[in-house]
Coordinates of C-alpha atoms in Angstrom, one line a residue:
Chain A
M1 CA -56.8 -24.2 61.2
T2 CA -53.8 -26.7 61.7
S3 CA -51.5 -26.4 64.3
P4 CA -48.1 -25.2 63.9
A5 CA -46.2 -26.7 66.9
A6 CA -46.6 -29.7 69.3
I7 CA -45.3 -30.7 72.6
V8 CA -43.0 -33.7 71.9
G9 CA -41.3 -34.0 75.2
V10 CA -41.9 -33.7 78.8
G11 CA -39.5 -33.9 81.5
A12 CA -40.1 -33.4 85.5
T13 CA -38.1 -33.5 88.5
P14 CA -39.7 -35.2 91.6
Y15 CA -42.2 -33.1 93.5
Y16 CA -40.6 -31.9 96.8
F17 CA -42.3 -30.5 99.6
R18 CA -41.0 -27.2 100.1
G19 CA -37.7 -26.5 100.6
T20 CA -36.6 -30.3 100.6
S21 CA -34.8 -30.4 97.4
L22 CA -31.7 -29.3 98.8
P23 CA -28.8 -29.3 98.5
Q24 CA -29.6 -29.2 94.4
T25 CA -30.1 -25.4 93.1
V26 CA -32.9 -24.6 91.3
Y27 CA -30.7 -24.7 88.1
E28 CA -29.6 -28.2 88.7
L29 CA -33.7 -29.0 89.1
I30 CA -33.9 -27.3 85.5
G31 CA -31.1 -29.0 84.1
K32 CA -32.5 -32.4 85.1
A33 CA -36.0 -31.5 83.9
V34 CA -34.5 -30.3 80.3
L35 CA -32.3 -33.6 79.8
M36 CA -35.4 -35.6 80.8
G37 CA -37.6 -33.8 78.4
V38 CA -35.3 -34.2 75.4
E39 CA -34.8 -37.6 75.9
D40 CA -38.6 -38.0 76.0
A41 CA -38.5 -36.3 72.9
G42 CA -35.9 -38.4 71.4
L43 CA -33.7 -35.4 70.8
G44 CA -30.6 -34.3 72.1
V45 CA -29.4 -30.7 74.0
D46 CA -27.6 -29.7 70.9
D47 CA -31.0 -29.5 69.4
V48 CA -32.0 -27.0 71.5
D49 CA -32.4 -23.5 70.1
G50 CA -35.0 -21.8 71.7
L51 CA -36.2 -21.5 75.7
T52 CA -39.1 -19.9 76.6
F53 CA -40.0 -18.9 80.6
F54 CA -42.6 -17.1 82.5
A55 CA -42.8 -15.2 86.0
Y56 CA -39.6 -13.3 85.4
G57 CA -38.0 -16.2 84.2
F58 CA -34.6 -17.8 84.5
D59 CA -31.2 -16.7 83.2
T60 CA -30.8 -17.9 79.7
A61 CA -27.1 -17.6 79.8
T62 CA -26.8 -19.7 82.9
I63 CA -28.8 -22.6 81.4
V64 CA -26.7 -22.6 78.2
E65 CA -23.7 -22.7 79.9
M66 CA -24.6 -25.2 82.4
L67 CA -26.2 -27.7 79.4
G68 CA -23.7 -26.5 76.8
M69 CA -26.6 -25.7 74.1
P70 CA -24.4 -24.8 71.0
Q71 CA -26.8 -22.2 69.6
V72 CA -29.8 -20.6 71.2
T73 CA -31.4 -18.2 68.8
F74 CA -34.8 -17.7 70.8
A75 CA -35.1 -16.9 74.4
H76 CA -38.1 -15.0 75.7
V77 CA -40.4 -14.6 79.1
V78 CA -43.8 -13.9 79.5
G79 CA -44.2 -11.7 82.7
G80 CA -47.3 -12.0 85.1
Y81 CA -45.9 -14.4 87.8
G82 CA -48.1 -17.9 87.3
A83 CA -50.4 -16.0 85.0
G84 CA -48.0 -16.3 82.3
M85 CA -47.9 -20.2 82.6
A86 CA -49.5 -21.1 79.8
G87 CA -47.8 -18.2 77.6
V88 CA -44.6 -20.3 77.5
L89 CA -46.3 -22.4 74.5
D90 CA -47.4 -19.1 72.8
L91 CA -44.0 -18.0 72.6
A92 CA -42.8 -21.2 71.7
A93 CA -45.2 -21.8 68.9
M94 CA -44.6 -18.2 67.8
A95 CA -40.9 -19.1 67.4
I96 CA -41.3 -22.4 65.3
E97 CA -44.0 -20.8 63.1
T98 CA -41.8 -17.7 62.3
G99 CA -38.8 -20.0 61.8
R100 CA -36.9 -18.0 64.7
A101 CA -36.1 -21.5 66.2
K102 CA -37.0 -25.1 65.5
T103 CA -36.9 -26.8 69.0
V104 CA -38.0 -24.9 72.0
V105 CA -38.0 -25.9 75.7
C106 CA -40.3 -24.3 77.8
I107 CA -39.1 -24.1 81.3
G108 CA -40.8 -23.5 84.8
A109 CA -39.5 -24.4 88.1
G110 CA -39.6 -23.1 91.7
Q111 CA -37.8 -23.8 94.7
Q112 CA -39.3 -22.1 98.0
S113 CA -36.5 -22.9 100.7
A114 CA -35.7 -19.2 101.0
N115 CA -38.8 -17.4 99.3
R116 CA -42.1 -19.0 100.1
Y117 CA -44.6 -17.8 97.6
G118 CA -47.3 -17.6 100.4
Q119 CA -45.5 -14.5 101.6
A120 CA -44.5 -13.1 98.6
L121 CA -46.4 -9.8 99.1
G122 CA -45.2 -9.2 102.7
R123 CA -41.7 -9.2 101.2
L124 CA -42.1 -6.6 98.5
P125 CA -40.4 -3.2 99.3
S126 CA -42.8 -0.6 100.3
T127 CA -43.9 1.6 97.6
P128 CA -46.8 4.5 97.4
D129 CA -48.9 1.7 95.6
N130 CA -48.1 -1.4 98.2
I131 CA -48.4 0.7 101.4
F132 CA -52.0 0.0 101.7
H133 CA -51.5 -3.8 101.4
Q134 CA -49.1 -3.5 104.2
I135 CA -51.6 -1.1 106.4
A136 CA -54.1 -3.9 105.8
G137 CA -52.0 -6.9 106.7
L138 CA -52.4 -8.5 103.2
G139 CA -49.0 -10.5 103.4
G140 CA -49.6 -13.3 100.9
P141 CA -51.5 -13.8 97.8
G142 CA -54.0 -16.1 99.7
Q143 CA -55.0 -13.4 101.9
A144 CA -55.8 -11.1 99.4
M145 CA -57.9 -13.5 97.4
A146 CA -60.1 -14.3 100.2
L147 CA -61.4 -10.6 99.7
L148 CA -62.5 -11.6 96.0
T149 CA -63.9 -14.9 97.7
Q150 CA -65.8 -13.0 100.5
R151 CA -67.5 -10.6 97.7
H152 CA -68.0 -13.7 95.5
M153 CA -69.9 -15.1 98.2
H154 CA -72.0 -12.1 99.1
K155 CA -73.0 -11.2 95.7
F156 CA -73.9 -14.9 94.2
G157 CA -74.5 -16.6 97.8
T158 CA -71.6 -19.2 96.9
R159 CA -71.2 -21.3 99.6
R160 CA -68.1 -22.9 101.5
E161 CA -69.4 -26.4 100.3
A162 CA -68.4 -25.6 96.9
F163 CA -64.9 -24.5 97.6
G164 CA -64.7 -27.9 99.8
E165 CA -65.9 -29.7 96.8
I166 CA -63.2 -28.5 94.6
V167 CA -60.6 -29.7 97.4
I168 CA -62.3 -32.9 98.1
A169 CA -62.4 -33.8 94.4
S170 CA -58.7 -32.8 94.0
R171 CA -57.8 -35.2 96.6
A172 CA -59.8 -37.8 95.4
A173 CA -57.8 -37.8 92.1
A174 CA -54.4 -37.6 93.9
F175 CA -55.2 -40.9 95.7
N176 CA -53.6 -43.2 93.1
R177 CA -51.0 -40.6 91.9
E178 CA -47.6 -41.4 93.0
T179 CA -46.1 -38.1 92.3
A180 CA -48.8 -36.3 94.5
I181 CA -47.6 -35.1 97.8
R182 CA -51.3 -34.8 99.6
R183 CA -53.1 -38.1 99.2
K184 CA -55.4 -39.0 102.4
H185 CA -59.2 -38.9 101.5
L186 CA -60.7 -36.2 102.6
T187 CA -64.4 -35.8 103.7
M188 CA -66.9 -32.2 103.9
D189 CA -66.5 -32.9 107.8
D190 CA -62.7 -32.7 107.0
Y191 CA -62.9 -29.7 105.3
M192 CA -64.9 -27.8 107.4
A193 CA -62.9 -28.4 110.3
S194 CA -59.6 -27.1 108.7
P195 CA -58.3 -24.0 110.4
M196 CA -59.3 -20.4 108.9
L197 CA -56.1 -19.1 107.5
A198 CA -58.2 -16.2 105.8
D199 CA -61.9 -16.3 106.4
P200 CA -63.6 -17.5 104.3
M201 CA -60.5 -19.6 103.3
C202 CA -59.2 -22.4 105.4
R203 CA -55.8 -24.2 105.3
L204 CA -57.1 -26.7 102.6
D205 CA -58.1 -24.1 100.5
F206 CA -54.2 -23.0 100.3
C207 CA -52.2 -25.3 97.7
L208 CA -48.9 -27.1 98.7
E209 CA -45.6 -25.0 98.5
T210 CA -43.2 -27.3 96.4
D211 CA -39.6 -27.6 95.0
G212 CA -39.2 -28.8 91.1
A213 CA -38.5 -28.0 87.6
L214 CA -40.7 -29.1 84.4
A215 CA -39.7 -29.0 80.8
F216 CA -41.4 -29.3 77.7
V217 CA -40.4 -29.7 74.3
V218 CA -41.8 -28.0 71.3
T219 CA -41.2 -28.3 67.8
S220 CA -43.1 -28.2 64.3
A221 CA -46.1 -30.3 63.9
E222 CA -44.7 -31.6 60.7
R223 CA -41.5 -33.0 62.5
A224 CA -43.5 -34.0 65.8
R225 CA -45.0 -36.9 63.6
D226 CA -41.5 -38.3 63.1
L227 CA -40.7 -38.3 66.8
K228 CA -40.9 -40.6 69.8
Q229 CA -44.0 -39.8 71.1
K230 CA -47.5 -39.1 70.3
P231 CA -47.6 -35.3 69.2
V232 CA -49.7 -33.2 71.5
Y233 CA -50.7 -30.0 69.3
I234 CA -50.6 -26.5 70.5
S235 CA -54.3 -25.7 69.2
A236 CA -54.7 -22.4 70.5
T237 CA -53.1 -19.6 72.6
A238 CA -53.8 -16.6 74.3
Q239 CA -52.2 -13.9 76.2
V240 CA -54.2 -11.0 77.7
A241 CA -53.6 -7.9 79.9
N242 CA -56.4 -5.3 80.3
R243 CA -57.3 -2.6 83.0
D244 CA -60.6 -4.6 84.2
W245 CA -58.0 -6.8 86.1
G246 CA -54.7 -5.1 85.9
R247 CA -52.6 -6.4 88.9
G248 CA -55.5 -8.0 90.2
F249 CA -55.4 -8.9 94.3
F250 CA -52.2 -6.8 94.2
W251 CA -54.1 -3.8 93.2
L252 CA -57.8 -4.7 94.5
G253 CA -59.2 -1.6 92.2
Q254 CA -60.5 -4.0 89.5
S255 CA -63.9 -3.4 88.1
D256 CA -66.8 -4.5 89.9
E257 CA -67.4 -7.3 87.7
A258 CA -63.9 -8.2 87.6
F259 CA -63.6 -8.3 91.1
T260 CA -65.6 -11.5 91.8
S261 CA -63.7 -13.4 89.0
A262 CA -60.1 -14.8 88.0
G263 CA -59.2 -12.3 85.6
A264 CA -59.7 -14.5 82.8
A265 CA -62.5 -13.3 81.0
G266 CA -60.3 -11.4 78.3
V267 CA -58.4 -14.7 77.8
A268 CA -61.5 -16.9 77.4
E269 CA -62.8 -14.1 74.9
R270 CA -59.5 -14.0 73.0
L271 CA -59.4 -17.8 72.7
R272 CA -62.8 -17.7 71.3
Q273 CA -62.0 -14.9 68.7
T274 CA -58.9 -16.6 67.3
S275 CA -59.6 -20.2 67.6
G276 CA -63.4 -20.7 68.2
Y277 CA -62.4 -21.7 72.0
D278 CA -66.2 -23.3 73.0
P279 CA -65.8 -25.1 76.5
K280 CA -68.3 -27.7 75.1
D281 CA -65.3 -29.2 73.1
I282 CA -62.9 -29.6 76.1
D283 CA -62.7 -32.9 77.6
V284 CA -60.3 -32.1 80.6
A285 CA -59.6 -29.0 82.1
C286 CA -56.2 -28.3 84.0
I287 CA -57.0 -25.2 85.7
Y288 CA -54.7 -23.4 87.9
D289 CA -55.8 -24.1 91.3
H290 CA -53.5 -22.0 94.2
F291 CA -56.5 -21.6 96.1
S292 CA -60.0 -23.4 95.6
P293 CA -62.0 -20.2 95.1
M294 CA -60.4 -19.3 92.2
V295 CA -61.1 -22.6 90.4
L296 CA -64.7 -21.8 90.8
M297 CA -64.1 -18.5 89.5
Q298 CA -62.1 -19.8 86.6
L299 CA -64.8 -22.1 85.5
E300 CA -67.4 -19.1 85.0
D301 CA -64.6 -16.9 83.4
Y302 CA -63.6 -19.9 80.9
G303 CA -67.5 -20.2 80.3
F304 CA -68.4 -24.1 82.1
C305 CA -71.0 -22.2 83.6
K306 CA -72.7 -18.6 83.8
K307 CA -71.1 -16.1 85.9
G308 CA -71.9 -16.6 89.6
E309 CA -73.1 -20.1 89.2
G310 CA -69.7 -21.8 90.0
G311 CA -71.0 -22.8 93.4
P312 CA -74.0 -25.0 92.3
F313 CA -71.8 -26.2 89.1
V314 CA -69.1 -27.8 91.0
Q315 CA -71.8 -28.9 93.9
S316 CA -73.4 -30.9 91.3
G317 CA -70.5 -33.2 90.6
A318 CA -69.2 -32.0 87.3
I319 CA -65.9 -31.3 88.0
K320 CA -65.2 -35.0 89.5
L321 CA -63.4 -37.5 87.2
D322 CA -66.5 -38.7 86.0
G323 CA -68.1 -35.4 85.7
S324 CA -69.2 -33.4 82.4
I325 CA -65.5 -31.7 82.7
P326 CA -63.0 -33.4 85.0
I327 CA -61.0 -30.8 86.4
N328 CA -57.5 -31.4 87.2
P329 CA -57.3 -35.5 87.1
H330 CA -53.8 -35.4 88.7
G331 CA -54.8 -33.7 91.7
G332 CA -53.3 -30.2 90.8
H333 CA -51.8 -27.6 93.1
L334 CA -54.1 -28.4 96.0
S335 CA -53.1 -31.9 96.2
E336 CA -50.1 -33.1 94.0
G337 CA -47.6 -30.4 94.1
Y338 CA -47.1 -26.7 93.1
V339 CA -44.8 -26.0 90.2
T340 CA -46.6 -22.5 89.2
G341 CA -49.0 -24.3 86.9
M342 CA -46.4 -26.4 85.0
T343 CA -47.5 -29.7 86.4
H344 CA -51.2 -28.8 84.7
M345 CA -49.3 -29.0 81.4
R346 CA -48.0 -32.0 82.1
E347 CA -51.3 -33.9 82.7
A348 CA -52.6 -32.3 79.6
V349 CA -49.8 -33.9 77.8
E350 CA -50.2 -37.3 79.4
Q351 CA -54.2 -37.1 78.9
L352 CA -53.7 -36.6 75.2
R353 CA -50.9 -39.2 74.7
G354 CA -53.3 -41.4 76.7
Q355 CA -50.9 -42.3 79.3
A356 CA -52.4 -40.4 82.5
V357 CA -52.9 -42.2 85.8
N358 CA -56.6 -41.4 85.9
Q359 CA -57.2 -41.2 82.1
I360 CA -60.3 -39.6 80.6
A361 CA -61.4 -41.9 78.1
G362 CA -61.2 -40.4 74.6
A363 CA -59.9 -37.1 76.0
K364 CA -59.0 -35.2 72.7
R365 CA -58.8 -31.5 73.9
A366 CA -57.7 -30.3 77.0
L367 CA -57.6 -26.4 78.4
V368 CA -54.5 -25.7 80.4
T369 CA -54.8 -22.2 82.2
G370 CA -52.4 -19.8 83.7
G371 CA -53.1 -18.8 87.5
P372 CA -55.2 -15.7 88.4
A373 CA -52.2 -12.9 89.3
P374 CA -51.2 -9.9 87.8
H375 CA -51.7 -10.1 84.0
P376 CA -50.8 -10.9 81.7
L377 CA -53.1 -14.0 82.0
T378 CA -52.7 -16.7 79.5
A379 CA -54.1 -20.2 78.7
A380 CA -53.7 -22.8 75.9
V381 CA -55.9 -25.5 74.4
L382 CA -53.9 -28.6 73.7
S383 CA -55.0 -31.5 71.3
N384 CA -54.2 -34.8 70.0
E385 CA -55.5 -33.9 66.5
P386 CA -53.5 -31.7 64.6
Chain B
M1 CA -67.4 -18.9 110.8
T2 CA -67.7 -18.6 114.4
Y3 CA -65.0 -16.7 116.6
P4 CA -65.0 -17.0 119.9
N5 CA -67.5 -15.3 122.2
G6 CA -67.1 -11.5 121.6
A7 CA -63.7 -11.6 119.7
R8 CA -62.8 -8.2 117.9
S9 CA -60.0 -7.3 115.6
F10 CA -57.1 -5.8 117.2
T11 CA -55.3 -2.3 116.4
P12 CA -52.1 -2.7 114.5
D13 CA -49.3 -0.7 116.1
F14 CA -48.1 1.6 113.0
A15 CA -45.2 3.3 115.0
Q16 CA -42.7 2.0 113.0
L17 CA -44.1 1.8 109.8
I18 CA -42.8 4.5 107.1
V19 CA -45.3 5.6 104.7
A20 CA -44.0 5.5 101.0
M21 CA -45.2 8.4 99.4
D22 CA -44.6 10.3 95.9
Q23 CA -45.7 13.4 94.4
W24 CA -49.0 12.2 93.4
S25 CA -50.0 10.5 96.7
E26 CA -48.6 13.2 98.9
P27 CA -52.1 15.3 99.0
Y28 CA -53.8 12.2 100.1
W29 CA -51.6 11.7 103.2
Q30 CA -51.6 15.5 103.8
A31 CA -55.3 15.5 104.0
V32 CA -55.0 12.2 106.6
G33 CA -52.7 14.4 108.6
E34 CA -55.5 16.9 108.9
H35 CA -58.3 13.8 109.6
R36 CA -59.8 14.2 106.2
L37 CA -60.1 11.5 103.2
Q38 CA -59.7 12.9 99.9
F39 CA -59.3 11.3 96.6
P40 CA -58.0 12.2 93.1
R41 CA -59.9 12.9 90.1
C42 CA -59.0 13.7 86.7
G43 CA -59.2 17.6 86.5
K44 CA -60.2 17.0 82.6
C45 CA -62.7 14.1 82.5
G46 CA -63.5 13.7 86.1
T47 CA -62.5 10.0 86.4
F48 CA -61.7 8.7 89.7
R49 CA -58.2 7.1 89.8
W50 CA -56.6 5.0 92.6
P51 CA -53.9 4.6 93.8
A52 CA -53.1 8.2 93.0
G53 CA -50.7 8.3 90.0
P54 CA -49.5 10.4 87.0
F55 CA -52.0 9.5 84.2
C56 CA -56.1 9.3 84.0
Y57 CA -56.4 6.2 82.3
K58 CA -59.7 7.2 80.4
C59 CA -58.3 10.4 79.1
R60 CA -54.7 10.3 79.8
S61 CA -54.5 13.9 81.4
Q62 CA -52.2 14.6 84.0
E63 CA -54.5 17.1 85.8
V64 CA -55.8 16.1 89.1
E65 CA -58.2 17.6 91.6
W66 CA -59.1 16.2 94.9
V67 CA -62.6 15.3 96.3
T68 CA -63.5 14.9 99.9
A69 CA -65.1 11.3 100.3
G70 CA -68.6 10.7 101.5
Q71 CA -69.7 7.8 104.0
A72 CA -67.3 4.5 103.9
R73 CA -68.7 1.1 103.7
I74 CA -67.3 -2.5 103.5
Y75 CA -66.7 -3.6 100.2
S76 CA -65.3 -7.0 101.3
Y77 CA -62.9 -7.9 104.3
T78 CA -61.4 -11.0 105.5
V79 CA -60.3 -12.2 109.0
L80 CA -56.7 -13.1 109.8
P81 CA -55.7 -15.0 112.8
V82 CA -52.0 -13.5 113.7
M83 CA -50.2 -15.8 116.2
G84 CA -47.7 -14.2 118.6
P85 CA -44.3 -15.5 119.4
D86 CA -46.1 -18.0 122.1
K87 CA -47.5 -20.4 119.7
D88 CA -49.8 -21.9 122.3
A89 CA -51.4 -18.4 123.1
P90 CA -54.3 -18.0 121.3
P91 CA -54.4 -15.6 118.1
Q92 CA -55.0 -12.1 117.5
W93 CA -57.3 -11.2 114.8
R94 CA -56.3 -8.7 112.0
V95 CA -59.2 -7.8 109.7
P96 CA -58.0 -6.2 106.3
V97 CA -60.7 -4.6 104.7
V98 CA -61.7 -2.9 101.3
V99 CA -63.6 0.6 101.5
E100 CA -65.9 2.3 99.4
F101 CA -67.1 5.7 99.5
D102 CA -70.3 7.8 98.7
G103 CA -69.4 10.1 96.0
I104 CA -66.0 8.5 95.0
P105 CA -67.3 6.0 92.4
D106 CA -64.4 3.0 91.6
V107 CA -62.2 3.8 94.2
R108 CA -61.4 1.2 96.8
L109 CA -59.5 1.9 99.7
V110 CA -57.4 -1.4 101.3
S111 CA -57.3 -0.6 104.8
V112 CA -57.6 -2.2 108.1
L113 CA -60.8 -2.5 110.4
V114 CA -59.9 -2.3 114.0
G115 CA -62.1 -3.1 117.4
A116 CA -64.3 -4.9 115.1
P117 CA -66.9 -7.7 116.5
L118 CA -65.9 -10.6 114.2
D119 CA -69.2 -12.4 114.2
A120 CA -71.1 -9.2 113.4
L121 CA -69.3 -8.2 110.1
A122 CA -70.9 -7.7 106.8
I123 CA -70.1 -6.3 103.5
G124 CA -72.2 -2.8 103.2
D125 CA -71.6 -2.1 107.1
M126 CA -70.9 1.5 107.6
L127 CA -67.5 2.7 108.7
E128 CA -65.8 5.6 110.1
P129 CA -62.0 6.4 110.0
E130 CA -60.0 6.0 112.8
W131 CA -56.7 7.9 112.6
L132 CA -53.6 6.0 113.7
A133 CA -50.1 7.1 114.2
A134 CA -47.1 5.7 111.8
E135 CA -43.7 7.0 111.9
N136 CA -43.6 9.5 109.2
A137 CA -47.6 10.0 108.8
T138 CA -51.4 9.4 110.0
V139 CA -52.7 5.9 108.7
P140 CA -56.4 5.8 108.2
G141 CA -58.0 2.6 109.8
F142 CA -61.7 2.0 110.4
R143 CA -64.1 1.0 112.7
L144 CA -68.0 0.3 112.4
A145 CA -69.8 3.3 112.4
E146 CA -72.7 1.9 114.8
E147 CA -72.6 -1.6 116.0
K148 CA -75.2 -4.1 115.6
A149 CA -77.3 -5.2 118.6

């Protein structure tokens, strides 16, 4: 099956430590990313006729006004907070395939000066459903995911050393990456000495809070061949919402099996059904790493190892740059920066163009995953082969 | 994780907390006010659902009957350091807990564990409710049923 659409341009602002992108507004950041993206593609803003977003998105009219887009004929949002991230490519490919738009820009951005994601749960107005989280004192996503992590350790014997291995690998990858915010070398002793924020998760298990914007230009595979950059084809995409996970850690009523997962089993299965996804075919995996234990659980959900064996798998060194499945060669959210997954999409594109800072030799296929969060959860497989 | 010798979780003050409820959750809160824990089961097919809501997710019926919960146990928990206004003072410890109950399959109550010895907690530990006063309702917290030696 050939891919109908390809990523032909990438734009990204610098990654700013939380709050330091001021006095720019988030729309200014978005504008800069879009302009860089279309220039990277060798196109102009006038060519853009589609916009896709996730996590409740941004205001289409504001962007169209600000940048003077003459006619946008497709503007859609995937829900699911960071879970919907990879779904922007699903929408873009759909727009191209159905002819609803010819040049789609997928946008993701964050600015945490006023609203820290780490305190997102505590800010929600009280409802009959979330009152229980308030009674418990669960103010942030990481605190709620610690409950999943604790049970994973209880059920499968997973050790903190495994989470440490994920953080250390992330930091090792970020070491030579200039865009990365945390680049200092880490040892397991450093990891174990990090203060506990939500037992069993320590400060180093929590990702960065970052300001920034990224934009990805998508067009037809046919047109992509005549443009400036080596095309990165959208080989497969999936969006899945199911009751097994539902609102996930915003609920904590997942099925017993899903409780100790990243909620991605359904997405992996959907990729298998629609595109013959096989983890053995993936050369590099850009795994949404807002919290290191959720990387381990995604490795299980996406079939890189068996359920419950994520601990021994990462402790074997499999996820390092020279391992059997290199994870996040850009340092990911844990070390590079956190713009709700879009930085992972950028890394996948750079890997498949052969331009990555930590290039995986011969990389042909990359998996990009949306973040464990309320469904729909999304994922995409990108390739430099049509 | 090793906590300071003898450290225990604190009991949050819910005096200012306004418990949000609706017609589906009100029977739960009424029972809690009488120091009972009960959960909603579909009146048609018998499937438990939680939080209390308008539909059975299996048969989509709106009928509900309330069932008294059996023994409570820790399904999962975490320990959070809570800093006061004085950043140099040692933290207090808050323990969010996910509780499961005998006789109430697939329901998990998200709550808080009070007075719990931090170094001696384990999934599966038996719990008993601790009734705490909120502004407009009683809130069920939990404590360990019997402390380990």
